[in-house]
Every structure is written in structure tokens, then in C-alpha cells.
Short mmCIF file of C-alpha atoms and ligand atoms in Angstrom, two decimals:
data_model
loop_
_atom_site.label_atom_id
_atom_site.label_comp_id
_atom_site.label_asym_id
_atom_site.label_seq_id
_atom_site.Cartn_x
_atom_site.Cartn_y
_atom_site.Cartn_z
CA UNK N 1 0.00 0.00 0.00
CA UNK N 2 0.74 3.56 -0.83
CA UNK N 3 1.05 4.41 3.04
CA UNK N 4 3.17 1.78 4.21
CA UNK N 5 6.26 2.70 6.02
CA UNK N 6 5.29 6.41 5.66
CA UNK N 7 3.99 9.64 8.32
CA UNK N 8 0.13 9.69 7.22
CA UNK N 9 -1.56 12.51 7.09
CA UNK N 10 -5.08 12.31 8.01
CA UNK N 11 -8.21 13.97 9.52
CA UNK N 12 -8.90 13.83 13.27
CA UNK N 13 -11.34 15.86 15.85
CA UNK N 14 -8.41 17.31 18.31
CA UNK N 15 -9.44 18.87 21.54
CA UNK N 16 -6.78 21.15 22.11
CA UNK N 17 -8.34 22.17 25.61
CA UNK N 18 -10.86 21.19 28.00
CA UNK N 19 -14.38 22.10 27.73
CA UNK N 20 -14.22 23.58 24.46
CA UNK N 21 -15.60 22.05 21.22
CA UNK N 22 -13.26 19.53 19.08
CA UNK N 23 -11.43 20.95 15.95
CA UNK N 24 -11.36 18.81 12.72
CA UNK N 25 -7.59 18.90 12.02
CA UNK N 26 -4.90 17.25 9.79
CA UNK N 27 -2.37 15.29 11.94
CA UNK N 28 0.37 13.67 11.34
CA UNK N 29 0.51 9.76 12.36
CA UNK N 30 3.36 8.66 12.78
CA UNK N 31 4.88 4.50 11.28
CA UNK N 32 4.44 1.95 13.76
CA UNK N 33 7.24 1.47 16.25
CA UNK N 34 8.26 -1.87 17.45
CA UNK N 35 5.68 -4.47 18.51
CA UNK N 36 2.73 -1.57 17.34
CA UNK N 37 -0.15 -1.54 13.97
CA UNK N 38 -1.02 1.22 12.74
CA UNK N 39 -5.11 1.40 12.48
CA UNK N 40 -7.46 2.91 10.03
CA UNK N 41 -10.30 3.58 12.01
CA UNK N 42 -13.08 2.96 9.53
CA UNK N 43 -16.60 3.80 12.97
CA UNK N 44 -16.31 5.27 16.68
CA UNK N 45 -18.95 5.39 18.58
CA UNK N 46 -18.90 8.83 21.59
CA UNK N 47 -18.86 7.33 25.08
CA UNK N 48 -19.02 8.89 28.14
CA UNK N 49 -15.50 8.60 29.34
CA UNK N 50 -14.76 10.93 26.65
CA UNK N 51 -17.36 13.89 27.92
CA UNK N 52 -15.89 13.05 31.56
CA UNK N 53 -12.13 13.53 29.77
CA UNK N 54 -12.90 16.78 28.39
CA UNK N 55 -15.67 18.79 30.82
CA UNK N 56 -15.51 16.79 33.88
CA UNK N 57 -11.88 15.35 34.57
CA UNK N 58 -10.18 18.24 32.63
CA UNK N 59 -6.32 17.15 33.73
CA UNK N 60 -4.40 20.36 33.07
CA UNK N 61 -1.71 17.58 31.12
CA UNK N 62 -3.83 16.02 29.35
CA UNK N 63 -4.62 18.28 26.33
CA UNK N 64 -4.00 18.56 22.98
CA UNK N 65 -5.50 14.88 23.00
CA UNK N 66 -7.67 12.70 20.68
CA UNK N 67 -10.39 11.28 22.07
CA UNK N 68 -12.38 8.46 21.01
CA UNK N 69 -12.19 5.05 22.52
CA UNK N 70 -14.82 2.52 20.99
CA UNK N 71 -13.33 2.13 17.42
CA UNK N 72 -12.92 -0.55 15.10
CA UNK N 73 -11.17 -0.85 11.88
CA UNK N 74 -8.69 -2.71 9.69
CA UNK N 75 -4.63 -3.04 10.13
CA UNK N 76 -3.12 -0.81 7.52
CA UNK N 77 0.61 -1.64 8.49
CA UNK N 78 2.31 -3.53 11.28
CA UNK N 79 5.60 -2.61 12.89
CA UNK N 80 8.57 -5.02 13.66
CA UNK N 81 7.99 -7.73 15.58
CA UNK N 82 4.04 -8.23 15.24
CA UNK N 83 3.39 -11.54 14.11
CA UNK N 84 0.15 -11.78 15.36
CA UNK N 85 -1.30 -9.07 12.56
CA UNK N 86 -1.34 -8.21 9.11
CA UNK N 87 -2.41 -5.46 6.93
CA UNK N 88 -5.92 -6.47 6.37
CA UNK N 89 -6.93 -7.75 9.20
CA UNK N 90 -10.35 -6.40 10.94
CA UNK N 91 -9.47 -5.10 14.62
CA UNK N 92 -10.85 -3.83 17.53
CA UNK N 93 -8.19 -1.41 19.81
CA UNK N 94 -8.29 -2.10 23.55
CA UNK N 95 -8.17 0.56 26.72
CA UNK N 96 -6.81 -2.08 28.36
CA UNK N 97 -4.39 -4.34 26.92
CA UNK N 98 -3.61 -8.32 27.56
CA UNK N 99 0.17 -8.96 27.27
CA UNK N 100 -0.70 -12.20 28.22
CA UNK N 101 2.54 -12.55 30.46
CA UNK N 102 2.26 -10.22 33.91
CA UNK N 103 0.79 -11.29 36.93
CA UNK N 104 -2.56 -9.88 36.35
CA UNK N 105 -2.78 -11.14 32.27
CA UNK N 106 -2.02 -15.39 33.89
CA UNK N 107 -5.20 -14.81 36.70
CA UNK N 108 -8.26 -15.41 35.40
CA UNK N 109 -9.78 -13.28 38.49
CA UNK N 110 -9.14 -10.34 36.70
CA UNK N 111 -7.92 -8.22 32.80
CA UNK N 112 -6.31 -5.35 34.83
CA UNK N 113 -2.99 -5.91 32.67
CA UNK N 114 0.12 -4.29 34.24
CA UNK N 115 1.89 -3.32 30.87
CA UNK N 116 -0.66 -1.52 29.56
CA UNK N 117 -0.40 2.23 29.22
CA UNK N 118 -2.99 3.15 32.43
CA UNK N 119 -0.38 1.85 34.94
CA UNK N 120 1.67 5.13 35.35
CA UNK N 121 -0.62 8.41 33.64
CA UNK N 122 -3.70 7.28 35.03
CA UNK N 123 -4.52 11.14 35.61
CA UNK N 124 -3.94 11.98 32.59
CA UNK N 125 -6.23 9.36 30.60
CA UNK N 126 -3.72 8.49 28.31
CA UNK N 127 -0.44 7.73 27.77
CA UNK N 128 2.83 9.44 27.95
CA UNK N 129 4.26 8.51 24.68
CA UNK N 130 2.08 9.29 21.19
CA UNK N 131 2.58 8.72 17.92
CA UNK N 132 -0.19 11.52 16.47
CA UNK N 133 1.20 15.58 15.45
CA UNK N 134 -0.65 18.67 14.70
CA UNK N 135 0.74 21.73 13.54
CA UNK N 136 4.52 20.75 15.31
CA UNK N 137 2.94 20.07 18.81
CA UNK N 138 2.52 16.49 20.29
CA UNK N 139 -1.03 15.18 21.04
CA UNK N 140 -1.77 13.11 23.21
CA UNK N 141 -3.66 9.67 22.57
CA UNK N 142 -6.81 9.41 24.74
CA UNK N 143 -6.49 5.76 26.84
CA UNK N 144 -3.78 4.60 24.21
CA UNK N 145 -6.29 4.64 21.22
CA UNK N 146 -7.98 7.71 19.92
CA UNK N 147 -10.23 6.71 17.70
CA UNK N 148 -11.73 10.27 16.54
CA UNK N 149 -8.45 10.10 13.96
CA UNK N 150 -9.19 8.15 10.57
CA UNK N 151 -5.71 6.77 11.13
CA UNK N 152 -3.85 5.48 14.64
CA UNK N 153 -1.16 3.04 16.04
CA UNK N 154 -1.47 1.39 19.09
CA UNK N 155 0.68 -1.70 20.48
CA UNK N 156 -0.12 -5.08 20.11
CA UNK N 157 -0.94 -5.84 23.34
CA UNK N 158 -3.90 -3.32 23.10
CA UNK N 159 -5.57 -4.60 19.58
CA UNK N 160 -8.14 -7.52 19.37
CA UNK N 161 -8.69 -9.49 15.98
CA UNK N 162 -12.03 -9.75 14.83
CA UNK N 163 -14.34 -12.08 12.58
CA UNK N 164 -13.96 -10.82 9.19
CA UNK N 165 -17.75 -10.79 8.40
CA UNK N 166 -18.20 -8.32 11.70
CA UNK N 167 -19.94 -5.11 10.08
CA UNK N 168 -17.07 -2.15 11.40
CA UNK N 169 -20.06 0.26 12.13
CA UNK N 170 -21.95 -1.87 14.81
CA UNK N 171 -19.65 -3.78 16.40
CA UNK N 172 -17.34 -0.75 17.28
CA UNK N 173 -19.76 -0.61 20.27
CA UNK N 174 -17.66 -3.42 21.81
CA UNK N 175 -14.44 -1.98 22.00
CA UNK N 176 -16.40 -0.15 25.32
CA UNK N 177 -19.83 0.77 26.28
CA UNK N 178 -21.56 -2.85 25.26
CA UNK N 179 -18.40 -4.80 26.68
CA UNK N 180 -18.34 -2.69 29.70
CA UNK N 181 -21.97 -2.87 30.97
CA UNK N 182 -22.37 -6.34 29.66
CA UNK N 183 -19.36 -7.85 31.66
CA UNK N 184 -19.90 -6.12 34.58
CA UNK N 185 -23.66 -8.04 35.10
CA UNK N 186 -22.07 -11.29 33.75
CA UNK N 187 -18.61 -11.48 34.73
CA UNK N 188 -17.89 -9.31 37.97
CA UNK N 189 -21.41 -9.07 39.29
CA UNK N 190 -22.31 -12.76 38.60
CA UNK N 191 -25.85 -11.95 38.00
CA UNK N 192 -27.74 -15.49 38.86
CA UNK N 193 -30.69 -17.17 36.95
CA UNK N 194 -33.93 -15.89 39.23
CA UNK N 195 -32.16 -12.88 40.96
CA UNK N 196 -33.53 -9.60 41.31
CA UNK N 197 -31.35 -6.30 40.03
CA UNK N 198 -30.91 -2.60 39.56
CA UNK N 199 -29.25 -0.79 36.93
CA UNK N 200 -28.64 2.85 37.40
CA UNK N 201 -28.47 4.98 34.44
CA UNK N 202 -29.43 3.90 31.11
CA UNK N 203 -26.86 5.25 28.70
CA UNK N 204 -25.31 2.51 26.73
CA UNK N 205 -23.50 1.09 29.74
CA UNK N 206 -26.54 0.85 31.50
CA UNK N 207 -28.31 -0.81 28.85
CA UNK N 208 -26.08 -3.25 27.99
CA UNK N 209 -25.80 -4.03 31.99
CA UNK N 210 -29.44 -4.49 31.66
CA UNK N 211 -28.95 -7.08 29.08
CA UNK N 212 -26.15 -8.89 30.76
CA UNK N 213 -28.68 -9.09 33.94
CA UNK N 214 -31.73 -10.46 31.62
CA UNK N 215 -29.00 -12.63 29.62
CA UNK N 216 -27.58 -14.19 32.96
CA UNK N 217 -31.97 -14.62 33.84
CA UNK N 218 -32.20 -12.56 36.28
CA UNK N 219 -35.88 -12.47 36.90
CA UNK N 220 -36.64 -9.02 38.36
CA UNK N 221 -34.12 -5.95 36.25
CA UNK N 222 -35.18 -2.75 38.08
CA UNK N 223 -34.36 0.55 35.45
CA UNK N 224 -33.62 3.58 37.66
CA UNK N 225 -32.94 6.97 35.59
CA UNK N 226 -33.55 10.40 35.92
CA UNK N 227 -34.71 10.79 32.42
CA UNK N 228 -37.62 8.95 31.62
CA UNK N 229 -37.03 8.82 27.64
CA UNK N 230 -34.21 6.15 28.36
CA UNK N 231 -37.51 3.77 29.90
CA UNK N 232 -38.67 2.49 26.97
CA UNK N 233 -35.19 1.44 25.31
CA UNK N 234 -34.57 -0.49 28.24
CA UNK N 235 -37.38 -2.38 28.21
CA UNK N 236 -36.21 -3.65 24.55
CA UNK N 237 -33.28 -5.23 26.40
CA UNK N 238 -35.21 -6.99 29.20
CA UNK N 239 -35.84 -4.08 31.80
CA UNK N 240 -39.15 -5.46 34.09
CA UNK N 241 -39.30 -1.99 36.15
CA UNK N 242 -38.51 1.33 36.24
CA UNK N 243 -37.95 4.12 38.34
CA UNK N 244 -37.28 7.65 38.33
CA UNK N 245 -35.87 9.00 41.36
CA UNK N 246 -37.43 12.77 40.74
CA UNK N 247 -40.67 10.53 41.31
CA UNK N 248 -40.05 10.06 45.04
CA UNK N 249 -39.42 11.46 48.29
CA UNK N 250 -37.77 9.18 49.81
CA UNK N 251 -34.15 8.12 49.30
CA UNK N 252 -34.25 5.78 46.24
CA UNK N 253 -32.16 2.99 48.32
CA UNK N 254 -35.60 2.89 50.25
CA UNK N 255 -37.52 3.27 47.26
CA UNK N 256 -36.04 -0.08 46.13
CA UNK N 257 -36.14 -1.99 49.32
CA UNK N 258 -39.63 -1.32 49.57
CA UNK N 259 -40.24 -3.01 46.00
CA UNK N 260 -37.99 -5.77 46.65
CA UNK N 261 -38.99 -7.15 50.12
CA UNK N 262 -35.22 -5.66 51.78
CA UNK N 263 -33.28 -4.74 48.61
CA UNK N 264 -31.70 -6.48 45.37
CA UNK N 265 -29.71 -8.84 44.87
CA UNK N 266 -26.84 -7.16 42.26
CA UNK N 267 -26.83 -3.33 41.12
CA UNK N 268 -24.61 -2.43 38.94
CA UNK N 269 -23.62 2.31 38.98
CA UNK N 270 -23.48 3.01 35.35
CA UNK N 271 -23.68 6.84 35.51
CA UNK N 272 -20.59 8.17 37.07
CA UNK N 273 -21.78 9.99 40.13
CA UNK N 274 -20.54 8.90 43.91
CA UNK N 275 -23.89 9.96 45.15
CA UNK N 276 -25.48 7.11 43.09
CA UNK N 277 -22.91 4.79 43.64
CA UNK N 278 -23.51 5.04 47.52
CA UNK N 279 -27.82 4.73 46.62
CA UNK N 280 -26.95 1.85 44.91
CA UNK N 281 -25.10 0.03 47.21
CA UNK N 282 -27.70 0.78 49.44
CA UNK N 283 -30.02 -0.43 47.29
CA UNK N 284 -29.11 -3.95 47.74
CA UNK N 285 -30.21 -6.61 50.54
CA UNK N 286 -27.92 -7.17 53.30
CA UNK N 287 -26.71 -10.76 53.66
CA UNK N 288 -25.49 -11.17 49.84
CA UNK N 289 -26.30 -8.43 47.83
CA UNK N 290 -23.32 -7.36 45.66
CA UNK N 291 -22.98 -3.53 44.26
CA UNK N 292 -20.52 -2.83 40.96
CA UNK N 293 -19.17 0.50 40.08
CA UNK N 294 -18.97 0.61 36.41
CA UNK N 295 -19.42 4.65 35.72
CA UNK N 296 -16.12 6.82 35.91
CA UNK N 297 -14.74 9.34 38.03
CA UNK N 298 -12.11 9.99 40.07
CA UNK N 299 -13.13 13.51 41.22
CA UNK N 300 -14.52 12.56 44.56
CA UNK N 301 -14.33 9.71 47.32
CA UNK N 302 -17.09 6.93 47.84
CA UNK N 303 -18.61 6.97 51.20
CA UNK N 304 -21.10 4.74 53.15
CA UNK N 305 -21.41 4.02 56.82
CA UNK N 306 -19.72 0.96 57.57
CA UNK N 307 -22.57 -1.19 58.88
CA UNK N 308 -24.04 -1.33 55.37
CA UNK N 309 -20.65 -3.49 54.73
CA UNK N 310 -20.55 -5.14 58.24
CA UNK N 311 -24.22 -6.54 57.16
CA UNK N 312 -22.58 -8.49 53.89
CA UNK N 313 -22.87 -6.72 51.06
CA UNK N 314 -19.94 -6.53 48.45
CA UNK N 315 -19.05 -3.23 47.00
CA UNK N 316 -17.19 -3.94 44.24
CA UNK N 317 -16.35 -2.44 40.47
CA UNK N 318 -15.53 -3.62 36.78
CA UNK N 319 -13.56 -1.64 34.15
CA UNK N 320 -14.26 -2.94 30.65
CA UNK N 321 -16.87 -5.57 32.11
CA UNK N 322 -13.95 -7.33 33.21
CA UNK N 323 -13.49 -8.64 29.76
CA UNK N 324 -9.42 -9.63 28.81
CA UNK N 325 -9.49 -7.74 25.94
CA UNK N 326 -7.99 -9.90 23.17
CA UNK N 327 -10.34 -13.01 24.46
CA UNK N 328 -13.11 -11.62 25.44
CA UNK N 329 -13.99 -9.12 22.36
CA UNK N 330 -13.65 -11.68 19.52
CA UNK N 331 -16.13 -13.49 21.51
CA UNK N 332 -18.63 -10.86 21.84
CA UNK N 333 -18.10 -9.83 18.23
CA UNK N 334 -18.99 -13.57 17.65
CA UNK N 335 -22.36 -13.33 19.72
CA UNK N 336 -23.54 -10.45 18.22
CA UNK N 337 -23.20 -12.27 14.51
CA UNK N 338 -24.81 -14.89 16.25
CA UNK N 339 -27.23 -12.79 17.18
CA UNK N 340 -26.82 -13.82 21.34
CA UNK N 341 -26.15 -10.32 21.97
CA UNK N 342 -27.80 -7.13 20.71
CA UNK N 343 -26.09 -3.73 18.98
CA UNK N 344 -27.89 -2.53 16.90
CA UNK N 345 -30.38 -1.39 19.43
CA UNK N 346 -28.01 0.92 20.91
CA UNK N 347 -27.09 3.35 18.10
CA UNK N 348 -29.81 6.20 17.47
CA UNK N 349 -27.34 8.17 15.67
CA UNK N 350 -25.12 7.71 12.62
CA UNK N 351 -22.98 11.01 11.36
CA UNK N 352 -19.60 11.64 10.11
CA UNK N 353 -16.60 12.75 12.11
CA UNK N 354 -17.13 16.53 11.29
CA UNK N 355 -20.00 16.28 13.69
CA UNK N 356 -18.36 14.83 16.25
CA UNK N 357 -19.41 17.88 18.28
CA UNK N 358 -23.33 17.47 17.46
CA UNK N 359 -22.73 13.92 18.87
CA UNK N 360 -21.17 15.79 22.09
CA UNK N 361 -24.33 17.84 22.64
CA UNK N 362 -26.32 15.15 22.05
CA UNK N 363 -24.94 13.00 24.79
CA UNK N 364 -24.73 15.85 27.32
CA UNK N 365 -28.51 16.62 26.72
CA UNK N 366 -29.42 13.08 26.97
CA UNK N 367 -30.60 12.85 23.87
CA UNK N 368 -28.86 9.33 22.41
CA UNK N 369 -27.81 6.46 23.42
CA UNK N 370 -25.12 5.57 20.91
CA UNK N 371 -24.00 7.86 18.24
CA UNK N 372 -21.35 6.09 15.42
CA UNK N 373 -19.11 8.32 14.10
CA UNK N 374 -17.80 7.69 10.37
CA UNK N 375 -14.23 7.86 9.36
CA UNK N 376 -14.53 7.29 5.98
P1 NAD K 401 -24.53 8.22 29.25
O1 NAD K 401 -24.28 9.65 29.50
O2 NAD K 401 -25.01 7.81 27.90
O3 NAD K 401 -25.54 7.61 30.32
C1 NAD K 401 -25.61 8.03 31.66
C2 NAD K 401 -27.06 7.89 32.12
O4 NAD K 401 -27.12 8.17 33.52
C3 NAD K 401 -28.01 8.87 31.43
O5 NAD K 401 -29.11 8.15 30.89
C4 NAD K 401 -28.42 9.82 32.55
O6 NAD K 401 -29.74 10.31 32.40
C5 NAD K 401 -28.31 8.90 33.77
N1 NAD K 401 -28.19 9.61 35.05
C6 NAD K 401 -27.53 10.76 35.33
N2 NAD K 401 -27.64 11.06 36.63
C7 NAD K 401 -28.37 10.08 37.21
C8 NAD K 401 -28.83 9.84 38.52
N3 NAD K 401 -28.53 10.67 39.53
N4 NAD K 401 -29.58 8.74 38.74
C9 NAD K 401 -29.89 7.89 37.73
N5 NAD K 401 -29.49 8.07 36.46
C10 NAD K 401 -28.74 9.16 36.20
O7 NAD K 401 -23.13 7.48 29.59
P2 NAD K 401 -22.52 6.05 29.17
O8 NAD K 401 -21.69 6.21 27.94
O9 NAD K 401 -23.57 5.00 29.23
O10 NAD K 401 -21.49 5.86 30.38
C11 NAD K 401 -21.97 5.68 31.70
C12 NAD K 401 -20.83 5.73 32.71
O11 NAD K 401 -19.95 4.62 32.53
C13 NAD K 401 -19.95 6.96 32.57
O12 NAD K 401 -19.56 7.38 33.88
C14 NAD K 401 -18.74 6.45 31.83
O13 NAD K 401 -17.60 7.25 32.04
C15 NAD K 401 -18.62 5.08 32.47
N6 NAD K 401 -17.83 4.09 31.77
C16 NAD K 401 -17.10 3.24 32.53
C17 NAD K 401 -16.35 2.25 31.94
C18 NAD K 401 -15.62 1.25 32.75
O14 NAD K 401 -14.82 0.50 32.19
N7 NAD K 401 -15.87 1.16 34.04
C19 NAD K 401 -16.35 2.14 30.55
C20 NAD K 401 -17.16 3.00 29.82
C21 NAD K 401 -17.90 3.98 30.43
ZN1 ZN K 402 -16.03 4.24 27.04
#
């Protein structure tokens, strides 16, 4: 190919500072390095992470960056000593990687990966090394993959393969929100056939926790959101209840005990807010229920009063649904053409990268659930 072995030049949406709108920009991308592919991002869909990066986070050192985290596309050149890809190949990039060697990568408790990039600029939401350019200043690549750039590198450790059939558009969804919120009912909660559960905040996280809880059988999927246009979505992926907090009085902890004979048995935070997280804990029956924090920030501290602990329930949390990247994502690429999972379902909105910033507003003014961005 023409680009092989060669800077690209190529369009991305750069936010040169926090809390201001994203700039379509050329930028240079640099040849993959040793033991990295370079990417051409064909969809991205806009997650939250990347709204909490750029209005809610705002890390003084972490601008110029590219966001975008929830690409997929196909290998356009590999660097020395990847074996593992080759130009043509369909691929999903990965927040977190699997090097398939550390301590963390050989437990199967866990996909928190020590070589991957989040281990020392966790602040900063992305790492300190980047192979993108604009206009002779370095920008930064947003959790190692920046996928609002038609072309990027990351290493191999951070890429899964896909089926070739997979349709780049859709199943971009997994390489976050869908992965996230699905894992984190199925693998860290443990939802369990007959249970009862609450899912707070229906965004796509939310969503797709609400189908991992109806796809593990739980019986009883409680659908707690402050906007009631998210309601009916979530019925479509198995919600039985739902609840808007502005509806009550009362703490929504009590709300849910009083529905549920003493509380749930899993809820799973998908919104971001350590308010909720504490409801939702609190939400669950003493004994065995288990609480996961799946929505980001790292603004404030959690708090509960101990006793809420002391009575046996298990605060816990799940980044990428707990999913190994490179094993897990094939898989759920694989369910979806097998039509085990949904995706589909999740997208409302379909524009080009030039509108990344229409995608923005809709997100912040709840208006979508998914929006897929096109790079071509
Ligand atoms: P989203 O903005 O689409 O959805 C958030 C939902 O929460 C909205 O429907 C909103 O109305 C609702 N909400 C807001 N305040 C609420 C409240 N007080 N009570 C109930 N509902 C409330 O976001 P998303 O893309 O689905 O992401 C959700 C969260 O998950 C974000 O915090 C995001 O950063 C996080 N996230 C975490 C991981 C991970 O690996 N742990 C991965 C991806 C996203
Ligand atoms: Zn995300």
C-alpha cells in the first residue's frame, strides 16, 4: 500500500483544551514502532469517558488529546515484531491491553494488565508517549487509542482481531460501552438465573448491563434513571421496572427496598456519580447483595457508613466488564453475529466525524444512546 512505512496525514477531531468544542484537524501519524499496527479507524462510537475527559476530569496535562475510545477498523501496516497481525486484518483497539505474560494477564480473576499504558498516567487518561502531530505540537492519545483520527497506532498488546464478516459500524460498540456494561452483570457481578437487580443509568453502559442481567436470567431488572425517555429502550433489552428517582421522596435505596422485600440482589452504577454509587449500594439486601461501580470518576471519594458493609454486602467495580481484551472481544463480536447479543439497538445516531461535536451535545442533553461516528 501507498502508506506503508510512511507519516500519514489524516483527519482527526483534536481537543486542544478542556471544555471547548473539538477541531477537525490534519495530523500527522506517525509508522508503527516496534511491537505496534497502525489502524485505520473505519466507525467510533462517543462514550461517556470521553465527555468526563474533556468537561468533567479536565487534567491540566492532558490536552492537545484525541479522544475516542470505541473504534474498530482494519490493520493498515504492522511494525517489527508483530506476528500476530497483518495489513488487512479487521481489529478492535483495547483501553486495556492483555500482554498475556504479567501477573494480572495469567489470573483469570481479573484483565487489569500491568503493561498496559494506564499503569503510570492514570490522571492523565492516556499515555505518555504518542505517535499523532498537529501543527509541530505532540497530542496526546486518549487511553492509548484515539479513535476520533481516521488513522492510529497502538501496540499489540492493546488490539483484538475480529471475525472478518463483523460489520465495522456496529460492532465498534464493543471496543467499550456494550463490553463494559455487559461484563460487569455477567462477569464481575455474577448476575444469577432468578435474581432480582438494579441498573442505574441507562446510557449505553446501563443498557447493555441491563442485558447482561436479563442474559444471565435474572428475573426481576429494576431501570432507575432520571430521564424517563431512556424507559422504553430499556425495556427492549429486558428491563421489568422502572424508576425515576425525581418521582419520590424518599431516598431511592428505600424506594427499592420497599419493592424488593429488603433490597436487590446485584446493582450495577453506570452513571458516574458517587452519590449514586452510595444509593446503589444501598439499594441492595444485606446478607449477599453485591454492588458494581462501572461509571467513571475519580473527582470525589465513595462513602457509606460501615454497617451497610458489616451486614454483607460486596461493594465492588468492573472496568471494561472485566473482559481480557484480546479473548473476550472476539467473543462478543462472535455473539452479536450470532445474534446472542444485541447492537444494533443501541445506536440512534449515525454522522460523520465533522459532527463529532453534534454527537457531544447530544450525549450531554441526553438525547442518544449511541452515536457512530464515520471515518470514511
Ligand atoms: P450516558 O451519559 O449515555 O448515560 C448516563 C445515564 O445516567 C443517562 O441516561 C443519565 O440520564 C443517567 N443519570 C444521570 N444522573 C443520574 C442519577 N442521579 N440517577 C440515575 N441516572 C442518572 O453514559 P454512558 O456512555 O452510558 O457511560 C456511563 C458511565 O460509565 C460513565 O460514567 C462512563 O464514564 C462510564 N464508563 C465506565 C467504563 C468502565 O470501564 N468502568 C467504561 C465506559 C464507560
Ligand atoms: Zn467508554
Amino acid at each position: 500500500m501507498a502508506t506503508v512505512g510512511k507519516v500519514i496525514k489524516c483527519k482527526a477531531a483534536v481537543a486542544w483544551e478542556a471544555n471547548k468544542p473539538l477541531v477537525i484537524e490534519e495530523i500527522e501519524v506517525d509508522v508503527p514502532h516496534a511491537n505496534e499496527i497502525r489502524i485505520k479507524i473505519i466507525a467510533t462510537g462517543v462514550c461517556h469517558t470521553d465527555l468526563y475527559h474533556l468537561f468533567e476530569g479536565k487534567h491540566k496535562d492532558g490536552f492537545p488529546v484525541v479522544l475516542g475510545h470505541e473504534g474498530a477498523g482494519i490493520v493498515e501496516s504492522v511494525g517489527p515484531g508483530v506476528t500476530e497481525f497483518q495489513p488487512g486484518d479487521k481489529v478492535i483497539p483495547l483501553f486495556i491491553s492483555q500482554c498475556g505474560e504479567c501477573r494480572f494477564c495469567q489470573s483469570p480473576k481479573t484483565n487489569q494488565c500491568v503493561k498496559g499504558w494506564a499503569n503510570d498516567s492514570h490522571d492523565v487518561m492516556s499515555p505518555k508517549e504518542t505517535r499523532f502531530t498537529c501543527k509541530g505540537q505532540k497530542v496526546l492519545q486518549f487511553l492509548g487509542t484515539s479513535t476520533f483520527s481516521q488513522y492510529t497506532v497502538v501496540n499489540q498488546i492493546a488490539v483484538a482481531k475480529i471475525d472478518p464478516s463483523a460489520p465495522l459500524d456496529t460492532v465498534c460498540l464493543l471496543g467499550c460501552g456494550v463490553c463494559t456494561g455487559f461484563g460487569a452483570a455477567v462477569n464481575t457481578a455474577k448476575v444469577e438465573p432468578g435474581s432480582t437487580c438494579a441498573v442505574f443509568g441507562l446510557g449505553a453502559v446501563g443498557l447493555a448491563a441491563v442485558m447482561g442481567c436479563h442474559s444471565a436470567g435474572a428475573k426481576r431488572i429494576i431501570a432507575v434513571d432520571l430521564n424517563p425517555d431512556k424507559f422504553e429502550k430499556a425495556k427492549v433489552f429486558g428491563a421489568t421496572d422502572f424508576v425515576n428517582p425525581n418521582d419520590h421522596s424518599e431516598p431511592i435505596s428505600q424506594v427499592l427496598s420497599e419493592m424488593t422485600n429488603g433490597g436487590v440482589d446485584f446493582s450495577l452504577e453506570c452513571v458516574g456519580n458517587v452519590g449514586v454509587m452510595r444509593n446503589a449500594l444501598e439499594s441492595c439486601v444485606k446478607g449477599w447483595g453485591v454492588s458494581v461501580l462501572v461509571g467513571w470518576t475519580d473527582l470525589h471519594d465513595v462513602a457509606t457508613r460501615p454497617i451497610q458493609l458489616i451486614a454483607g454486602r460486596t461493594w465492588t467495580g468492573s472496568l471494561f466488564g472485566g473482559f481480557k481484551g484480546k479473548d473476550g472481544v472476539p467473543k462478543m463480536v462472535k455473539a452479536y453475529l450470532d445474534k446472542k447479543v444485541k447492537l444494533d439497538e443501541f445506536i440512534t445516531h449515525r454522522m460523520p466525524l465533522e459532527s463529532v461535536n453534534d454527537s457531544i451535545d447530544l450525549m450531554k442533553n441526553g438525547k442518544c444512546i449511541r452515536t457512530v461516528l464515520s471515518l470514511e
